[in-house]
Coordinates of C-alpha atoms in Angstrom, one line a residue:
Chain C
M273 CA 39.4 18.0 -3.8
T274 CA 37.1 20.4 -5.5
A275 CA 36.5 23.7 -3.7
L276 CA 33.0 24.9 -3.3
T277 CA 32.7 28.0 -5.4
R278 CA 29.9 30.5 -5.1
R279 CA 28.6 29.5 -8.5
G280 CA 28.8 25.9 -7.4
A281 CA 26.8 26.6 -4.3
L282 CA 24.2 28.3 -6.4
G283 CA 24.2 25.3 -8.6
M284 CA 23.5 23.1 -5.7
L285 CA 20.4 25.1 -4.8
A286 CA 19.0 25.4 -8.2
G287 CA 19.9 21.9 -9.4
G288 CA 18.5 20.0 -6.4
L289 CA 17.4 16.6 -7.4
V290 CA 13.8 16.9 -6.2
S291 CA 13.5 20.6 -5.4
L292 CA 10.5 22.0 -3.6
T293 CA 10.7 25.3 -5.5
G294 CA 9.9 25.9 -9.1
A295 CA 13.0 28.0 -9.6
A296 CA 14.1 27.7 -13.2
Q297 CA 17.6 26.5 -13.8
A298 CA 19.4 29.5 -15.0
E299 CA 22.5 29.3 -17.2
Q300 CA 25.4 28.5 -14.9
F301 CA 29.1 28.6 -15.5
A302 CA 31.6 26.0 -14.2
G303 CA 34.1 26.8 -11.5
T304 CA 37.7 25.5 -11.5
Y305 CA 38.8 22.1 -10.4
H306 CA 41.2 22.5 -7.5
L307 CA 43.1 19.2 -7.2
V308 CA 45.0 18.4 -4.0
P309 CA 47.6 15.6 -4.2
V310 CA 48.1 13.4 -1.1
A311 CA 51.5 11.5 -1.1
L312 CA 50.8 7.8 -0.4
A313 CA 54.2 6.3 -1.1
E314 CA 57.4 7.0 -3.1
G315 CA 56.1 8.4 -6.4
I316 CA 52.4 7.8 -5.7
W317 CA 49.8 10.4 -5.0
L318 CA 46.1 10.2 -4.4
V319 CA 43.7 13.0 -5.6
R320 CA 40.5 12.5 -3.6
G321 CA 37.0 13.0 -5.0
A322 CA 34.2 14.6 -3.1
D323 CA 32.3 11.9 -1.1
A324 CA 29.0 13.0 -2.6
P325 CA 26.6 12.4 -5.5
I326 CA 27.6 13.8 -8.8
A327 CA 26.3 17.4 -8.7
F328 CA 27.0 20.8 -10.3
A329 CA 28.4 21.9 -7.0
N330 CA 31.3 19.5 -7.2
G331 CA 31.8 19.4 -11.0
G332 CA 31.3 15.7 -11.0
A333 CA 34.8 15.3 -9.3
I334 CA 33.6 12.5 -6.9
A335 CA 36.0 9.7 -7.8
N336 CA 39.5 9.1 -6.5
C337 CA 42.3 9.3 -9.0
V338 CA 45.9 8.1 -8.5
I339 CA 49.1 9.4 -10.1
M340 CA 52.1 7.0 -10.2
A341 CA 55.5 8.2 -11.4
S342 CA 57.4 6.1 -13.9
N343 CA 60.5 6.6 -15.9
A344 CA 58.4 6.9 -19.0
G345 CA 56.1 9.5 -17.5
P346 CA 53.3 9.3 -14.9
I347 CA 50.7 6.6 -15.0
L348 CA 47.1 7.8 -14.0
F349 CA 44.6 5.4 -12.5
D350 CA 41.3 6.9 -13.5
C351 CA 41.0 10.4 -14.8
G352 CA 37.8 12.1 -13.6
P353 CA 34.5 13.1 -15.2
S354 CA 35.5 15.7 -17.8
R355 CA 38.1 17.1 -20.1
N356 CA 38.7 20.0 -17.8
Y357 CA 39.2 17.8 -14.8
A358 CA 41.7 15.6 -16.7
T359 CA 43.6 18.6 -18.0
A360 CA 44.0 19.8 -14.4
L361 CA 45.0 16.3 -13.3
S362 CA 47.5 16.1 -16.2
A363 CA 49.0 19.4 -15.1
L364 CA 49.3 18.2 -11.5
A365 CA 51.0 15.0 -12.6
R366 CA 53.5 17.0 -14.7
K367 CA 54.1 19.3 -11.7
L368 CA 54.8 16.4 -9.4
T369 CA 56.9 14.3 -11.8
G370 CA 58.2 16.7 -14.4
K371 CA 56.6 14.7 -17.2
P372 CA 53.1 14.6 -18.8
P373 CA 51.0 11.5 -18.3
A374 CA 52.3 8.6 -20.5
L375 CA 49.5 6.1 -19.6
V376 CA 46.0 6.4 -18.3
L377 CA 44.4 3.3 -16.8
I378 CA 40.5 3.3 -16.7
S379 CA 39.1 1.1 -13.9
H380 CA 35.6 0.7 -15.3
L381 CA 33.0 2.4 -17.5
H382 CA 31.5 4.9 -15.1
P383 CA 31.7 8.5 -16.3
D384 CA 33.1 9.9 -13.0
H385 CA 36.2 7.7 -13.7
S386 CA 36.4 7.5 -17.4
L387 CA 35.2 10.6 -19.3
G388 CA 38.4 12.5 -18.5
A389 CA 40.0 10.3 -21.1
S390 CA 38.8 13.0 -23.5
A391 CA 41.9 15.0 -22.6
F392 CA 44.3 12.3 -23.8
D393 CA 45.5 10.6 -27.0
P394 CA 43.3 7.4 -27.1
A395 CA 46.5 5.4 -27.7
I396 CA 47.7 6.0 -24.1
V397 CA 44.3 5.3 -22.6
A398 CA 44.1 1.6 -21.5
A399 CA 41.3 -0.6 -20.1
L400 CA 40.2 -4.2 -19.8
P401 CA 38.5 -5.5 -23.0
G402 CA 35.2 -5.7 -21.1
T403 CA 35.4 -2.0 -20.1
I404 CA 36.2 -1.0 -23.6
A405 CA 33.1 -2.8 -24.8
D406 CA 31.1 -1.1 -22.0
I407 CA 32.3 2.3 -22.9
E408 CA 31.6 1.7 -26.6
R409 CA 28.0 0.8 -25.7
D410 CA 27.2 3.2 -22.9
G411 CA 29.7 6.0 -23.3
P412 CA 27.4 8.3 -25.4
G413 CA 24.4 7.9 -23.0
M414 CA 26.6 8.5 -19.9
S415 CA 28.1 11.5 -21.6
D416 CA 24.6 12.9 -22.3
A417 CA 23.6 12.4 -18.6
M418 CA 26.8 14.1 -17.4
F419 CA 26.3 17.1 -19.7
R420 CA 22.7 17.4 -18.4
M421 CA 23.8 17.5 -14.8
L422 CA 27.1 19.3 -15.1
A423 CA 26.6 21.5 -18.1
D424 CA 29.5 23.9 -18.4
W425 CA 31.9 21.7 -16.4
M426 CA 31.7 19.2 -19.2
R427 CA 32.7 21.7 -21.9
G428 CA 34.8 20.0 -24.7
T429 CA 34.4 16.5 -23.2
E430 CA 34.0 13.7 -25.8
V431 CA 33.7 10.0 -25.3
V432 CA 37.2 8.4 -25.8
V433 CA 37.3 4.7 -26.3
P434 CA 40.5 3.4 -24.8
G435 CA 43.0 2.4 -27.5
R436 CA 45.0 0.0 -25.4
R437 CA 43.7 -3.3 -24.1
L438 CA 44.8 -4.6 -20.8
A439 CA 45.0 -8.2 -19.5
A440 CA 45.3 -9.6 -16.0
G441 CA 48.8 -10.4 -14.8
P442 CA 52.2 -8.7 -14.4
F443 CA 52.4 -5.3 -16.1
E444 CA 55.6 -3.2 -16.3
F445 CA 55.6 0.4 -17.5
G446 CA 58.6 2.8 -17.3
G447 CA 60.2 0.7 -14.5
R448 CA 57.1 0.5 -12.4
H449 CA 55.8 -3.0 -11.8
L450 CA 52.1 -3.5 -11.4
Q451 CA 49.9 -6.6 -11.0
L452 CA 46.7 -6.2 -12.9
F453 CA 43.5 -8.1 -11.9
S454 CA 40.4 -8.5 -14.1
L455 CA 37.5 -8.6 -11.7
A456 CA 33.8 -7.7 -11.9
G457 CA 30.7 -7.1 -9.8
H458 CA 30.5 -3.3 -9.5
S459 CA 30.3 -3.4 -13.2
A460 CA 30.8 -6.1 -15.8
S461 CA 34.5 -5.4 -15.9
D462 CA 36.5 -3.9 -13.0
L463 CA 40.2 -3.3 -13.2
V464 CA 42.3 -3.6 -10.0
A465 CA 46.0 -2.7 -9.9
L466 CA 48.6 -3.5 -7.3
D467 CA 51.8 -1.5 -7.2
E468 CA 54.4 -4.0 -6.2
A469 CA 57.0 -1.6 -4.8
S470 CA 54.7 0.1 -2.3
G471 CA 52.0 -2.6 -1.8
T472 CA 49.4 -0.1 -2.8
L473 CA 46.2 -1.8 -4.1
L474 CA 44.1 0.4 -6.4
A475 CA 40.7 -1.2 -6.0
G476 CA 38.6 1.1 -8.2
D477 CA 34.9 1.0 -7.4
L478 CA 34.9 -2.5 -6.0
V479 CA 35.6 -0.7 -2.7
F480 CA 33.8 2.3 -1.4
K481 CA 34.8 3.7 2.1
D482 CA 32.5 6.0 4.2
R483 CA 30.5 6.7 1.0
A484 CA 27.7 4.3 0.0
P485 CA 28.4 2.0 -2.9
A486 CA 26.7 2.8 -6.2
T487 CA 25.1 -0.1 -8.0
P488 CA 23.8 0.9 -11.5
H489 CA 25.7 -1.9 -13.3
A490 CA 26.3 -4.1 -10.2
T491 CA 25.8 -7.9 -9.7
L492 CA 25.9 -8.2 -6.0
S493 CA 27.0 -11.9 -5.8
T494 CA 29.9 -11.3 -8.2
W495 CA 30.8 -8.1 -6.3
L496 CA 31.0 -10.0 -3.0
A497 CA 33.2 -12.7 -4.6
S498 CA 35.5 -10.0 -5.9
L499 CA 35.8 -8.5 -2.4
D500 CA 37.0 -12.0 -1.3
R501 CA 39.6 -11.9 -4.1
L502 CA 40.7 -8.4 -3.0
A503 CA 41.1 -9.4 0.6
A504 CA 43.3 -12.3 -0.4
I505 CA 45.7 -10.1 -2.3
P506 CA 48.6 -9.1 0.0
H507 CA 48.8 -5.3 0.2
R508 CA 49.9 -2.6 2.6
R509 CA 47.3 0.0 1.7
L510 CA 44.1 0.1 -0.3
V511 CA 42.8 3.1 -2.3
P512 CA 39.0 2.8 -2.9
G513 CA 37.2 4.3 -5.8
H514 CA 35.4 6.6 -3.4
G515 CA 36.4 7.7 0.1
P516 CA 39.6 7.6 2.1
W517 CA 42.4 5.0 1.8
D518 CA 43.0 2.5 4.5
Q519 CA 45.6 0.1 5.8
D520 CA 43.4 -2.2 7.8
G521 CA 41.0 -3.8 5.4
S522 CA 38.2 -1.6 6.6
G523 CA 37.2 -0.5 3.1
I524 CA 36.7 -4.0 1.9
A525 CA 34.8 -5.0 5.1
Q526 CA 32.5 -1.9 5.0
T527 CA 31.7 -2.4 1.3
R528 CA 30.9 -6.1 2.0
D529 CA 28.8 -5.1 5.0
W530 CA 26.7 -2.6 3.0
L531 CA 26.2 -4.9 0.0
T532 CA 25.2 -7.8 2.2
W533 CA 22.8 -5.6 4.2
L534 CA 21.4 -4.0 1.0
D535 CA 20.6 -7.3 -0.6
K536 CA 18.8 -8.7 2.4
A537 CA 17.0 -5.5 3.2
L538 CA 15.5 -5.2 -0.3
H539 CA 14.4 -8.9 -0.2
D540 CA 12.9 -8.4 3.2
A541 CA 11.1 -5.2 2.1
S542 CA 9.6 -7.1 -0.8
A543 CA 8.5 -10.0 1.4
Q544 CA 6.8 -7.5 3.6
G545 CA 4.8 -6.1 0.7
L546 CA 6.5 -2.7 0.5
D547 CA 6.4 -0.8 -2.8
M548 CA 9.5 0.9 -4.2
T549 CA 9.2 4.3 -2.5
E550 CA 8.6 2.5 0.8
A551 CA 11.6 0.3 0.2
G552 CA 13.7 3.4 -0.4
E553 CA 12.7 4.8 3.0
I554 CA 13.5 1.8 5.3
A555 CA 15.8 2.5 8.2
I556 CA 19.5 2.4 7.5
P557 CA 21.4 0.7 10.3
A558 CA 23.2 3.0 12.7
R559 CA 26.6 1.5 11.8
F560 CA 26.3 3.2 8.4
A561 CA 25.6 6.6 9.9
G562 CA 29.1 7.9 8.9
M563 CA 28.5 6.8 5.3
Q564 CA 28.0 9.7 2.9
A565 CA 25.1 9.5 0.3
A566 CA 23.6 6.4 2.0
R567 CA 20.0 7.3 1.5
Y568 CA 20.7 8.5 -2.1
E569 CA 22.4 5.3 -3.0
L570 CA 19.8 3.1 -1.3
Q571 CA 17.1 4.7 -3.4
R572 CA 19.2 4.3 -6.5
S573 CA 19.7 0.6 -5.6
V574 CA 15.9 0.2 -5.2
S575 CA 15.6 1.4 -8.7
H576 CA 18.3 -1.0 -9.9
F577 CA 17.2 -4.2 -8.1
Y578 CA 13.7 -4.0 -6.7
P579 CA 11.5 -4.7 -9.8
A580 CA 13.3 -8.0 -10.3
I581 CA 13.2 -8.9 -6.6
E582 CA 9.4 -8.2 -6.3
I583 CA 8.6 -10.3 -9.4
D584 CA 10.3 -13.2 -7.6
S585 CA 8.3 -12.6 -4.5
L586 CA 4.9 -12.2 -6.1
P587 CA 3.3 -15.5 -7.2
R588 CA 1.3 -15.7 -10.4
I589 CA -2.4 -15.1 -9.7
D590 CA -3.8 -15.5 -13.2
G591 CA -3.9 -19.3 -13.2
G592 CA -0.7 -19.5 -15.2
T593 CA 2.6 -20.6 -14.1
G594 CA 6.3 -19.8 -14.6
G595 CA 8.2 -16.9 -16.1
Chain V
M1 CA 5.3 16.6 -28.6
R2 CA 5.8 20.3 -29.2
G3 CA 3.0 20.3 -31.6
L4 CA 0.8 18.6 -29.1
L5 CA 1.6 21.1 -26.4
T6 CA 1.0 24.0 -28.7
G7 CA -2.3 22.5 -29.6
L8 CA -3.3 22.1 -26.0
A9 CA -2.1 25.6 -25.1
A10 CA -4.3 27.0 -27.9
L11 CA -7.2 25.0 -26.6
A12 CA -6.6 26.3 -23.1
G13 CA -6.5 29.9 -24.5
L14 CA -9.9 29.3 -26.1
V15 CA -11.4 28.0 -22.9
G16 CA -9.9 30.9 -20.9
S17 CA -11.2 33.5 -23.2
T18 CA -14.8 32.2 -23.5
S19 CA -15.6 31.3 -20.0
A20 CA -16.1 33.2 -16.8
M21 CA -14.8 30.6 -14.4
A22 CA -12.5 31.7 -11.6
A23 CA -8.8 31.3 -12.3
P24 CA -7.2 28.5 -10.5
P25 CA -5.0 29.5 -7.5
T26 CA -1.4 30.5 -8.2
D27 CA 0.8 27.5 -8.5
P28 CA 3.4 27.3 -5.7
L29 CA 5.6 25.2 -8.1
G30 CA 5.5 27.9 -10.8
S31 CA 4.7 25.4 -13.6
P32 CA 4.2 26.8 -17.1
L33 CA 1.3 24.5 -17.7
W34 CA -0.5 24.7 -14.4
D35 CA -3.2 27.1 -15.5
M36 CA -4.0 25.1 -18.6
H37 CA -4.2 21.8 -16.8
A38 CA -6.1 23.2 -13.9
E39 CA -8.8 24.8 -16.1
R40 CA -9.2 21.6 -18.2
L41 CA -9.2 19.1 -15.3
F42 CA -11.0 21.0 -12.5
G43 CA -13.3 23.3 -14.4
K44 CA -15.4 25.3 -11.9
D45 CA -14.5 23.1 -8.9
K46 CA -12.7 24.7 -6.0
V47 CA -8.9 24.0 -6.0
V48 CA -6.7 24.4 -3.0
F49 CA -3.0 23.5 -2.5
D50 CA -3.1 21.3 0.6
P51 CA -0.1 19.8 2.5
A52 CA -2.5 17.2 3.8
V53 CA -2.0 15.4 0.5
H54 CA 1.4 13.6 0.5
V55 CA 3.4 12.8 -2.6
D56 CA 6.2 10.5 -1.8
V57 CA 9.0 10.2 -4.3
P58 CA 12.7 9.2 -4.2
V59 CA 15.4 11.9 -4.0
I60 CA 16.5 11.0 -7.5
A61 CA 14.8 9.9 -10.7
E62 CA 17.3 7.1 -11.3
N63 CA 15.2 5.6 -14.1
Q64 CA 12.9 7.9 -16.0
H65 CA 11.0 4.9 -17.4
V66 CA 10.2 3.6 -13.9
F67 CA 9.8 6.4 -11.4
P68 CA 8.1 5.2 -8.3
M69 CA 5.6 7.3 -6.3
T70 CA 3.3 6.8 -3.4
L71 CA 0.4 9.1 -2.9
D72 CA -1.5 9.5 0.4
A73 CA -4.6 11.5 0.9
R74 CA -5.9 9.7 3.9
A75 CA -5.6 12.8 6.0
L76 CA -8.5 14.3 4.0
G77 CA -10.9 11.6 5.2
T78 CA -13.3 10.5 2.5
V79 CA -11.9 11.0 -1.0
K80 CA -14.0 10.6 -4.2
R81 CA -11.3 10.7 -6.8
I82 CA -7.5 11.1 -7.2
I83 CA -5.7 12.3 -10.2
V84 CA -1.9 12.1 -10.8
L85 CA -0.8 15.0 -12.9
V86 CA 2.6 15.2 -14.5
D87 CA 2.5 18.7 -15.9
L88 CA 5.2 18.5 -18.6
D89 CA 4.7 14.9 -19.8
P90 CA 3.1 14.5 -23.3
L91 CA 0.7 12.1 -21.5
P92 CA 0.1 14.1 -18.3
L93 CA -2.4 11.9 -16.5
P94 CA -1.0 8.5 -15.7
V95 CA -3.8 7.5 -13.3
D96 CA -7.3 8.6 -12.5
F97 CA -8.2 6.7 -9.3
T98 CA -11.6 6.2 -7.7
P99 CA -10.7 4.7 -4.3
G100 CA -14.2 3.5 -3.4
E101 CA -13.6 1.0 -0.5
A102 CA -9.9 1.3 -0.8
A103 CA -7.9 3.9 1.1
P104 CA -7.0 7.1 -0.8
W105 CA -3.5 5.8 -1.0
L106 CA -1.7 4.3 -3.9
S107 CA 1.8 3.2 -5.0
L108 CA 2.7 3.1 -8.7
R109 CA 5.4 3.8 -11.2
I110 CA 5.3 6.3 -13.9
K111 CA 7.3 7.6 -16.9
L112 CA 8.9 11.0 -16.9
D113 CA 9.7 12.7 -20.1
Q114 CA 11.7 15.7 -18.6
R115 CA 12.1 17.8 -15.5
T116 CA 8.5 18.3 -14.4
P117 CA 6.1 18.9 -11.5
V118 CA 4.6 15.6 -10.3
R119 CA 1.3 16.3 -8.5
V120 CA -1.6 14.6 -6.8
A121 CA -5.1 16.1 -6.8
A122 CA -7.6 14.5 -4.5
Q123 CA -11.3 15.5 -4.6
T124 CA -13.3 15.4 -1.4
P125 CA -17.1 14.9 -1.4
D126 CA -17.7 18.7 -1.3
G127 CA -16.1 18.8 -4.8
T128 CA -12.9 20.6 -3.7
W129 CA -9.7 19.4 -5.2
H130 CA -6.8 19.2 -2.8
V131 CA -3.5 19.5 -4.7
A132 CA 0.1 18.8 -3.7
G133 CA 3.3 18.2 -5.8
V134 CA 7.0 18.4 -6.2
W135 CA 9.4 19.2 -9.0
V136 CA 11.2 16.1 -10.1
D137 CA 14.4 16.4 -12.2
A138 CA 14.6 13.7 -14.8
A139 CA 16.5 12.9 -18.0
G140 CA 14.4 12.9 -21.1
G141 CA 12.8 10.1 -23.0
G142 CA 10.7 8.3 -20.4
C143 CA 7.7 8.4 -22.7
S144 CA 9.5 8.4 -26.0
A145 CA 11.9 5.5 -25.7
P146 CA 10.7 1.9 -26.4
P147 CA 9.9 -0.4 -23.5
V148 CA 12.5 -3.0 -22.5
S149 CA 10.3 -5.9 -23.6
R150 CA 10.0 -4.3 -27.1
A151 CA 13.7 -4.1 -27.3
K152 CA 14.1 -7.7 -26.1
G153 CA 11.3 -8.8 -28.3
D154 CA 9.5 -11.0 -25.8
W155 CA 6.6 -8.8 -24.7
A156 CA 4.0 -10.9 -26.4
Q157 CA 5.1 -14.1 -24.7
H158 CA 4.5 -12.6 -21.3
L159 CA 1.6 -10.3 -22.1
G160 CA -1.0 -10.3 -19.4
E161 CA 0.9 -12.4 -16.8
V162 CA -0.5 -11.2 -13.5
R163 CA 1.3 -11.6 -10.2
G164 CA 0.2 -10.5 -6.8
A165 CA -0.1 -11.0 -3.1
V166 CA -2.0 -10.0 0.0
Y167 CA -0.4 -8.6 3.2
R168 CA -2.7 -8.5 6.2
S169 CA -2.3 -6.2 9.2
A170 CA -4.4 -4.6 11.9
Q171 CA -4.5 -1.4 9.8
A172 CA -5.2 -2.6 6.4
T173 CA -5.4 -5.4 3.9
R174 CA -2.6 -4.5 1.6
I175 CA -2.7 -5.8 -2.0
R176 CA 0.0 -5.8 -4.5
F177 CA -0.3 -6.8 -8.1
A178 CA 1.7 -6.5 -11.3
V179 CA 0.9 -7.3 -14.9
R180 CA 3.2 -7.8 -17.8
H181 CA 2.2 -5.2 -20.4
P182 CA 4.3 -3.0 -22.7
M183 CA 2.3 0.2 -22.0
D184 CA 3.2 1.7 -25.3
T185 CA 2.7 5.4 -25.4
G186 CA 2.2 5.8 -29.1
L187 CA 5.1 8.3 -29.1
V188 CA 7.8 5.8 -30.2
E189 CA 8.3 5.4 -34.0
N190 CA 6.4 2.5 -35.5
I191 CA 4.9 1.4 -32.2
P192 CA 1.2 2.4 -31.8
A193 CA -0.3 3.2 -28.4
Y194 CA -1.1 0.0 -26.5
N195 CA -1.9 0.2 -22.8
I196 CA -4.0 -1.0 -19.9
E197 CA -7.0 1.3 -19.7
T198 CA -8.9 0.3 -16.7
I199 CA -8.2 -1.7 -13.5
R200 CA -11.1 -2.7 -11.3
I201 CA -10.9 -4.4 -7.9
M202 CA -13.9 -6.7 -7.6
A203 CA -15.4 -8.8 -4.9
G204 CA -17.8 -11.0 -6.8
K205 CA -19.9 -8.6 -8.8
Q206 CA -19.2 -5.7 -6.5
E207 CA -16.7 -3.1 -7.6
L208 CA -14.6 -2.0 -4.6
S209 CA -12.3 0.4 -6.4
H210 CA -11.2 1.4 -9.9
M211 CA -8.5 3.2 -11.9
A212 CA -8.2 4.6 -15.4
V213 CA -4.6 4.4 -16.5
T214 CA -2.7 5.6 -19.6
G215 CA 0.6 4.9 -21.3
S216 CA 2.5 7.1 -18.9
V217 CA 2.3 4.4 -16.3
S218 CA 5.5 2.4 -16.5
E219 CA 5.9 -0.8 -18.6
D220 CA 4.8 -3.9 -16.6
P221 CA 2.6 -1.8 -14.2
A222 CA 2.8 -2.6 -10.5
F223 CA 0.5 -1.2 -7.9
T224 CA 0.0 -1.4 -4.2
M225 CA -3.4 -0.5 -2.6
L226 CA -4.9 -0.6 0.8
L227 CA -8.3 -2.2 1.4
P228 CA -10.0 -2.2 4.8
A229 CA -8.5 -4.5 7.5
G230 CA -10.3 -7.8 7.8
E231 CA -11.3 -7.9 4.1
A232 CA -11.8 -11.6 3.5
R233 CA -13.6 -12.0 0.2
P234 CA -11.8 -13.4 -2.8
L235 CA -10.8 -10.4 -5.0
T236 CA -10.5 -10.2 -8.7
I237 CA -8.1 -7.7 -10.3
A238 CA -9.9 -7.1 -13.6
M239 CA -7.8 -5.3 -16.2
H240 CA -8.8 -4.2 -19.7
D241 CA -6.4 -2.9 -22.3
S242 CA -6.8 -0.7 -25.4
N243 CA -6.9 -3.6 -27.8
G244 CA -9.9 -5.0 -25.9
R245 CA -8.0 -7.7 -24.0
D246 CA -8.9 -8.6 -20.5
F247 CA -6.5 -9.8 -17.9
D248 CA -7.6 -11.1 -14.5
G249 CA -5.8 -12.0 -11.3
I250 CA -7.4 -13.6 -8.3
L251 CA -6.3 -12.7 -4.7
N252 CA -7.7 -14.5 -1.7
P253 CA -7.2 -12.6 1.5
A254 CA -8.6 -15.4 3.5
E255 CA -5.9 -17.8 2.5
P256 CA -2.6 -18.0 4.4
E257 CA -0.1 -15.5 2.9
K258 CA 2.1 -17.2 0.4
H259 CA 5.3 -15.5 -0.7
P260 CA 7.7 -17.8 -2.5

């Protein structure tokens, strides 16, 4: 978990997304990532991200990362937003296991999970082929966006294309046995890993818990189908990409609930004739009151989905037909 | 763009040194270009910053090519003219709206080229401009990246397709319309400016409302407007672009609402 530093707090004030003051953004210096491991099972630790939007105040450390010990050295599942974050994660993994990371699994393309790969030899960074293609295509743009928001926190971070291609199926590394799943929906390619010994299911961003799901590369119908797949995988605990882990299926259920509500709510808004700003201001049901960043993600989702939905709901009025 | 801004700044300097007009009021947003824009747009008219004008935007500019905004100056009563001003855009005036019979309320999407104030200036019949705005943080390139349909290459196949619908309520006759158009800014290499220039809402030969729009309105422009409740006449959305093409859409508020 990233501690709020004084500089970070100042950053939050000056870097507000839509700020009401004209205060210029002064040069700001990054704080230090303070990573706190939570033991989940024998040789498995979770490092929680802040359940918030990416912001200077949290250094972009919003995604969960997992450290799994193996005889060959620890395996990381996601590695944070920046070189400095991943360096701190690497040091933590070494402290916990006595060895430096030997393998880094990247769940999907998004920069809060993947850009930390900059701290590692590309040969030990592994992802699904679809994710590798996504990073090759979007990595530079995502890196630019992260530097713009996080500035000094990103110092030294470069886009690393994973050098090792993963495939679905059994996967053994240093005596640790994983089952890998190649799913999609949150992005075009979402990696899920099950640790067989502990029954720990690493769901990546297919599951968000108590933090609203982000949809910039999402296909909702595919995502919902992937949630069904996840629910059918026997597991003892689930680690979401964002938010706390659970043992009762609540993360999967809540993610499904939000995505189902979101899809219907945006279609309903369009059918009622609302424009984009109005669609972003609809009431969010009370059952999502404990969900962090709900309004923020709703408004992002309006941007991602609404133009296509409204075109479907507005008939041609120029005498023409079709597309 | 820098050259353009420098040129505009020099022009503003000239205006400022040769005229005796009152300086515009101090900008609560502290924009570096406020004085220049205000002198050029408002001339000798009185200008006040007025919270009665609402500028409604999302908390994040998720897509700098399609930034939605809703403006609402209904609290001012009758409004002659409404300008959207995006201080730091190379095309700083996406829309110049004369509401006429429509409410002084409008939803639209604009391009943002960088972190900038986004403002609405509404002129009441006494000539006073009522101004409100917010800073919006945005990544660069909203005006200087090619539109999606240019990248896809299918813009010409869909050019001028008009969609729309009417939504009746006790408060207003809400109309929505969208037109396929690349809205090229002229700031992208090898793509000249090409944009919708005017949009008129007509009932027969009578003009109810009109807008002048520029290339800083998003590709495939979509608008929502509010006409008086009970409006029953067939309406023509008459659009004219910078290559001289006309695109019309017909909305019939008297027909049952049809939303596929």
